[in-house]
């Protein structure tokens, strides 16, 4: 048993110091600032260990990791004796799986810490929401609900503020009615003042116009017979003038025809 454990290569041995440090670090801003240097050292150490122990694919996809896992397992089993206990193989596999899982968890936590640090540097989301986003699905949903709640609260506050502003700018109908009534009273007062200023002129003008209209109507009613005779004379004169104009037009037409006939005789 001891000989089989001694034959296990160093790449199969776990890294307790790296994983322990990574599991005990918290992703808060204060602790991140304190342990930033140590985390960079751990990253460099883990990358060096992965390169030295033929595990560069631990940062790659899960498919490449499984292929390398089978290759290392085959080389390890070839170095073991044929009569070894299968329990040792199971322990070796468990140690290798624990090592790989620890390294993957370590790098995922380090990436989460780096992303949180970058978001804090550019003024990103709060630390609690960032940790929830990089955590479990339930935590991500909780973070989304928190973000939606905060957005709704901000919008409700904005709506309340806008409503308060509109209410402050609102003018009541009673004020409009008071303004209109005051304007109407001012106009009435202006008209009354005008009538008081020129009462004689307005009365004289109206009386003169009424007198002229009455005289014209009396003249028309009193001379109805003369008006009828005058209308008949005008009609007779207009008819005579129209007949005279027609006679002159006929004479002009006959003269034109006679001139044309005379020219034709001369040319013949």
Tab-separated table of C-alpha atoms in Angstrom:
chain	number	residue	atom	x	y	z
A	1	UNK	CA	0.000	0.000	0.000
A	2	UNK	CA	2.761	2.426	0.903
A	3	UNK	CA	4.687	1.613	-2.244
A	4	UNK	CA	1.639	2.365	-4.393
A	5	UNK	CA	1.185	5.746	-2.729
A	6	UNK	CA	4.829	6.577	-3.263
A	7	UNK	CA	4.476	5.833	-6.994
A	8	UNK	CA	1.674	8.384	-7.414
A	9	UNK	CA	3.055	11.339	-9.382
A	10	UNK	CA	3.071	14.794	-7.921
A	11	UNK	CA	0.425	15.972	-10.393
A	12	UNK	CA	-2.137	13.769	-8.585
A	13	UNK	CA	-1.521	15.334	-5.207
A	14	UNK	CA	-4.021	18.011	-4.041
A	15	UNK	CA	-3.020	21.554	-3.222
A	16	UNK	CA	-4.465	22.050	0.265
A	17	UNK	CA	-2.893	25.417	0.811
A	18	UNK	CA	-4.375	26.970	-2.350
A	19	UNK	CA	-7.880	25.552	-1.967
A	20	UNK	CA	-8.034	26.328	1.764
A	21	UNK	CA	-7.124	29.932	1.124
A	22	UNK	CA	-9.680	30.250	-1.672
A	23	UNK	CA	-12.531	28.728	0.345
A	24	UNK	CA	-11.878	30.987	3.336
A	25	UNK	CA	-11.683	34.258	1.355
A	26	UNK	CA	-14.834	36.398	1.190
A	27	UNK	CA	-15.647	38.514	-1.858
A	28	UNK	CA	-16.245	41.830	-0.142
A	29	UNK	CA	-14.548	45.044	-1.095
A	30	UNK	CA	-12.583	45.496	2.124
A	31	UNK	CA	-11.317	41.916	2.265
A	32	UNK	CA	-10.600	41.995	-1.477
A	33	UNK	CA	-8.397	45.053	-1.065
A	34	UNK	CA	-6.535	43.453	1.866
A	35	UNK	CA	-5.944	40.079	0.155
A	36	UNK	CA	-5.454	41.330	-3.416
A	37	UNK	CA	-1.700	40.728	-3.308
A	38	UNK	CA	-2.080	37.273	-1.796
A	39	UNK	CA	-4.696	36.342	-4.419
A	40	UNK	CA	-2.379	37.376	-7.242
A	41	UNK	CA	0.338	35.219	-5.664
A	42	UNK	CA	-2.096	32.301	-5.444
A	43	UNK	CA	-3.040	32.734	-9.114
A	44	UNK	CA	0.601	32.688	-10.171
A	45	UNK	CA	1.308	29.667	-7.941
A	46	UNK	CA	-1.696	27.755	-9.341
A	47	UNK	CA	-0.719	28.519	-12.930
A	48	UNK	CA	2.860	27.394	-12.247
A	49	UNK	CA	1.633	24.169	-10.635
A	50	UNK	CA	-0.685	23.492	-13.571
A	51	UNK	CA	2.138	24.030	-16.070
A	52	UNK	CA	4.659	21.926	-14.094
A	53	UNK	CA	2.271	19.009	-13.557
A	54	UNK	CA	1.015	18.755	-17.168
A	55	UNK	CA	-2.448	20.208	-16.398
A	56	UNK	CA	-2.746	23.290	-18.626
A	57	UNK	CA	-6.229	22.234	-19.665
A	58	UNK	CA	-7.759	22.870	-16.217
A	59	UNK	CA	-8.646	26.391	-17.330
A	60	UNK	CA	-10.069	25.059	-20.626
A	61	UNK	CA	-13.353	23.316	-21.257
A	62	UNK	CA	-14.659	20.285	-19.352
A	63	UNK	CA	-14.154	18.032	-22.360
A	64	UNK	CA	-10.398	18.680	-22.572
A	65	UNK	CA	-10.128	18.217	-18.798
A	66	UNK	CA	-11.737	14.767	-18.968
A	67	UNK	CA	-9.397	13.681	-21.809
A	68	UNK	CA	-6.317	14.695	-19.829
A	69	UNK	CA	-7.777	12.993	-16.757
A	70	UNK	CA	-7.968	9.660	-18.616
A	71	UNK	CA	-4.448	10.061	-20.010
A	72	UNK	CA	-2.960	10.727	-16.567
A	73	UNK	CA	-4.942	7.859	-15.113
A	74	UNK	CA	-3.603	5.459	-17.794
A	75	UNK	CA	0.014	6.513	-17.216
A	76	UNK	CA	-0.463	6.168	-13.471
A	77	UNK	CA	-1.999	2.707	-13.724
A	78	UNK	CA	0.857	1.545	-15.962
A	79	UNK	CA	3.392	2.457	-13.220
A	80	UNK	CA	1.495	0.486	-10.574
A	81	UNK	CA	2.067	-3.234	-9.871
A	82	UNK	CA	-0.401	-5.790	-11.139
A	83	UNK	CA	-1.143	-7.173	-7.678
A	84	UNK	CA	-2.098	-3.862	-6.029
A	85	UNK	CA	-5.353	-3.357	-4.212
A	86	UNK	CA	-8.144	-1.641	-6.297
A	87	UNK	CA	-8.918	0.518	-3.243
A	88	UNK	CA	-5.714	2.450	-3.960
A	89	UNK	CA	-6.933	3.230	-7.466
A	90	UNK	CA	-10.222	4.526	-6.068
A	91	UNK	CA	-8.355	6.719	-3.577
A	92	UNK	CA	-6.112	8.038	-6.349
A	93	UNK	CA	-9.161	8.892	-8.476
A	94	UNK	CA	-10.825	10.633	-5.530
A	95	UNK	CA	-7.674	12.638	-4.829
A	96	UNK	CA	-7.408	13.635	-8.490
A	97	UNK	CA	-11.093	14.620	-8.682
A	98	UNK	CA	-10.792	16.617	-5.476
A	99	UNK	CA	-7.689	18.363	-6.812
A	100	UNK	CA	-9.398	19.269	-10.107
A	101	UNK	CA	-12.598	20.415	-8.418
A	102	UNK	CA	-10.617	22.519	-5.968
A	103	UNK	CA	-8.641	24.156	-8.750
A	104	UNK	CA	-11.778	24.895	-10.796
A	105	UNK	CA	-13.599	26.320	-7.799
A	106	UNK	CA	-10.548	28.391	-6.943
A	107	UNK	CA	-10.332	29.884	-10.442
A	108	UNK	CA	-14.082	30.551	-10.607
A	109	UNK	CA	-13.915	32.373	-7.265
A	110	UNK	CA	-10.883	34.343	-8.388
A	111	UNK	CA	-12.622	35.328	-11.629
A	112	UNK	CA	-15.689	36.410	-9.667
A	113	UNK	CA	-13.494	38.496	-7.378
A	114	UNK	CA	-11.740	40.129	-10.336
A	115	UNK	CA	-15.071	40.959	-12.010
A	116	UNK	CA	-16.404	42.452	-8.760
A	117	UNK	CA	-13.257	44.502	-8.433
A	118	UNK	CA	-13.551	45.803	-12.008
A	119	UNK	CA	-17.202	46.700	-11.528
A	120	UNK	CA	-16.395	48.542	-8.313
A	121	UNK	CA	-13.636	50.449	-10.113
A	122	UNK	CA	-16.041	51.658	-12.842
A	123	UNK	CA	-18.970	52.159	-10.462
A	124	UNK	CA	-20.907	48.966	-11.193
A	125	UNK	CA	-23.639	47.154	-9.299
A	126	UNK	CA	-23.492	46.772	-5.496
A	127	UNK	CA	-21.374	44.012	-3.965
A	128	UNK	CA	-24.346	41.988	-2.705
A	129	UNK	CA	-25.961	41.889	-6.128
A	130	UNK	CA	-22.650	41.005	-7.823
A	131	UNK	CA	-22.043	38.126	-5.461
A	132	UNK	CA	-25.572	36.899	-6.051
A	133	UNK	CA	-25.159	37.113	-9.839
A	134	UNK	CA	-22.014	34.958	-9.707
A	135	UNK	CA	-23.560	32.576	-7.158
A	136	UNK	CA	-26.431	30.153	-7.284
A	137	UNK	CA	-29.449	30.517	-9.632
A	138	UNK	CA	-31.695	31.375	-6.679
A	139	UNK	CA	-29.290	34.133	-5.681
A	140	UNK	CA	-29.284	35.431	-9.244
A	141	UNK	CA	-33.076	35.493	-9.286
A	142	UNK	CA	-33.068	37.273	-5.948
A	143	UNK	CA	-30.627	39.834	-7.338
A	144	UNK	CA	-32.830	40.350	-10.390
A	145	UNK	CA	-35.856	40.853	-8.148
A	146	UNK	CA	-33.877	43.352	-6.072
A	147	UNK	CA	-32.856	45.232	-9.208
A	148	UNK	CA	-36.465	45.298	-10.467
A	149	UNK	CA	-37.716	46.479	-7.067
A	150	UNK	CA	-35.166	49.267	-6.978
A	151	UNK	CA	-36.035	50.300	-10.516
A	152	UNK	CA	-39.750	50.354	-9.695
A	153	UNK	CA	-39.116	52.370	-6.536
A	154	UNK	CA	-37.058	54.903	-8.489
A	155	UNK	CA	-39.758	55.193	-11.132
A	156	UNK	CA	-42.496	55.559	-8.525
A	157	UNK	CA	-40.505	58.306	-6.817
A	158	UNK	CA	-40.046	60.061	-10.156
A	159	UNK	CA	-43.781	59.796	-10.870
A	160	UNK	CA	-44.643	61.190	-7.449
A	161	UNK	CA	-42.239	64.074	-7.953
A	162	UNK	CA	-43.701	64.808	-11.388
A	163	UNK	CA	-47.254	64.694	-10.031
A	164	UNK	CA	-46.304	67.080	-7.245
A	165	UNK	CA	-44.800	69.487	-9.796
A	166	UNK	CA	-47.904	69.325	-12.003
A	167	UNK	CA	-50.158	69.858	-9.006
A	168	UNK	CA	-48.117	72.887	-7.994
A	169	UNK	CA	-48.458	74.301	-11.533
A	170	UNK	CA	-52.190	73.562	-11.673
A	171	UNK	CA	-54.569	76.568	-11.767
A	172	UNK	CA	-58.035	76.099	-10.306
A	173	UNK	CA	-61.253	76.883	-12.199
A	174	UNK	CA	-62.384	79.278	-9.509
A	175	UNK	CA	-59.357	81.446	-10.187
A	176	UNK	CA	-60.188	81.495	-13.918
A	177	UNK	CA	-63.796	82.480	-13.143
A	178	UNK	CA	-62.647	85.271	-10.869
A	179	UNK	CA	-60.319	86.595	-13.562
A	180	UNK	CA	-63.084	86.493	-16.209
A	181	UNK	CA	-65.604	88.218	-13.950
A	182	UNK	CA	-63.082	90.936	-13.142
A	183	UNK	CA	-62.401	91.443	-16.879
A	184	UNK	CA	-66.133	91.694	-17.665
A	185	UNK	CA	-66.642	94.255	-14.928
A	186	UNK	CA	-63.753	96.309	-16.281
A	187	UNK	CA	-65.284	96.297	-19.779
A	188	UNK	CA	-68.678	97.351	-18.440
A	189	UNK	CA	-67.098	100.174	-16.510
A	190	UNK	CA	-65.227	101.291	-19.640
A	191	UNK	CA	-68.441	101.403	-21.719
A	192	UNK	CA	-70.285	103.321	-19.036
A	193	UNK	CA	-67.477	105.835	-18.750
A	194	UNK	CA	-67.561	106.309	-22.541
A	195	UNK	CA	-71.308	106.902	-22.527
A	196	UNK	CA	-70.966	109.376	-19.686
A	197	UNK	CA	-68.220	111.243	-21.514
A	198	UNK	CA	-70.086	111.684	-24.895
A	199	UNK	CA	-73.809	111.554	-24.106
A	200	UNK	CA	-74.865	114.684	-26.092
A	201	UNK	CA	-73.085	113.719	-29.296
A	202	UNK	CA	-74.567	110.236	-29.351
A	203	UNK	CA	-78.090	111.492	-28.695
A	204	UNK	CA	-77.832	114.201	-31.376
A	205	UNK	CA	-76.529	111.724	-33.943
A	206	UNK	CA	-79.322	109.291	-33.348
A	207	UNK	CA	-81.985	111.999	-33.470
A	208	UNK	CA	-80.664	113.468	-36.723
A	209	UNK	CA	-80.572	110.057	-38.407
A	210	UNK	CA	-84.105	109.321	-37.291
A	211	UNK	CA	-85.373	112.689	-38.611
A	212	UNK	CA	-83.791	112.147	-42.033
A	213	UNK	CA	-85.303	108.701	-42.362
A	214	UNK	CA	-88.747	109.987	-41.418
A	215	UNK	CA	-88.593	112.870	-43.961
A	216	UNK	CA	-87.600	110.528	-46.780
A	217	UNK	CA	-90.440	108.142	-46.024
A	218	UNK	CA	-93.004	111.003	-45.870
A	219	UNK	CA	-91.778	112.355	-49.214
A	220	UNK	CA	-92.212	109.003	-50.887
A	221	UNK	CA	-95.654	108.444	-49.431
A	222	UNK	CA	-96.939	111.981	-50.250
A	223	UNK	CA	-95.849	112.024	-53.938
A	224	UNK	CA	-96.947	108.573	-54.996
A	225	UNK	CA	-98.931	109.847	-58.065
A	226	UNK	CA	-96.119	112.013	-59.326
A	227	UNK	CA	-93.685	109.172	-58.809
A	228	UNK	CA	-95.863	106.847	-60.911
A	229	UNK	CA	-96.112	109.369	-63.746
A	230	UNK	CA	-92.399	109.986	-63.631
A	231	UNK	CA	-91.749	106.278	-63.915
A	232	UNK	CA	-94.006	106.034	-67.002
A	233	UNK	CA	-92.223	108.944	-68.698
A	234	UNK	CA	-88.879	107.327	-68.042
A	235	UNK	CA	-90.084	104.056	-69.573
A	236	UNK	CA	-91.401	105.823	-72.706
A	237	UNK	CA	-88.181	107.752	-73.207
A	238	UNK	CA	-86.097	104.629	-72.753
A	239	UNK	CA	-88.172	102.772	-75.360
A	240	UNK	CA	-87.890	105.614	-77.887
A	241	UNK	CA	-84.146	105.763	-77.402
A	242	UNK	CA	-83.846	102.025	-77.941
A	243	UNK	CA	-85.858	102.236	-81.210
A	244	UNK	CA	-83.659	105.053	-82.454
A	245	UNK	CA	-80.528	103.050	-81.747
A	246	UNK	CA	-81.906	100.045	-83.657
A	247	UNK	CA	-82.781	102.229	-86.677
A	248	UNK	CA	-79.280	103.678	-86.791
A	249	UNK	CA	-77.804	100.180	-86.627
A	250	UNK	CA	-79.929	99.095	-89.617
A	251	UNK	CA	-78.828	102.126	-91.645
A	252	UNK	CA	-75.182	101.374	-90.912
A	253	UNK	CA	-75.639	97.775	-92.033
A	254	UNK	CA	-77.333	98.829	-95.308
A	255	UNK	CA	-74.590	101.366	-96.017
A	256	UNK	CA	-71.894	98.736	-95.542
A	257	UNK	CA	-73.656	96.357	-97.927
A	258	UNK	CA	-74.062	99.113	-100.531
A	259	UNK	CA	-70.368	100.006	-100.385
A	260	UNK	CA	-69.360	96.388	-100.919
A	261	UNK	CA	-71.707	96.090	-103.915
A	262	UNK	CA	-70.343	99.278	-105.468
A	263	UNK	CA	-66.749	98.023	-105.114
A	264	UNK	CA	-67.698	94.774	-106.783
A	265	UNK	CA	-69.208	96.644	-109.756
A	266	UNK	CA	-66.083	98.745	-110.161
A	267	UNK	CA	-63.829	95.707	-110.144
A	268	UNK	CA	-65.996	93.935	-112.695
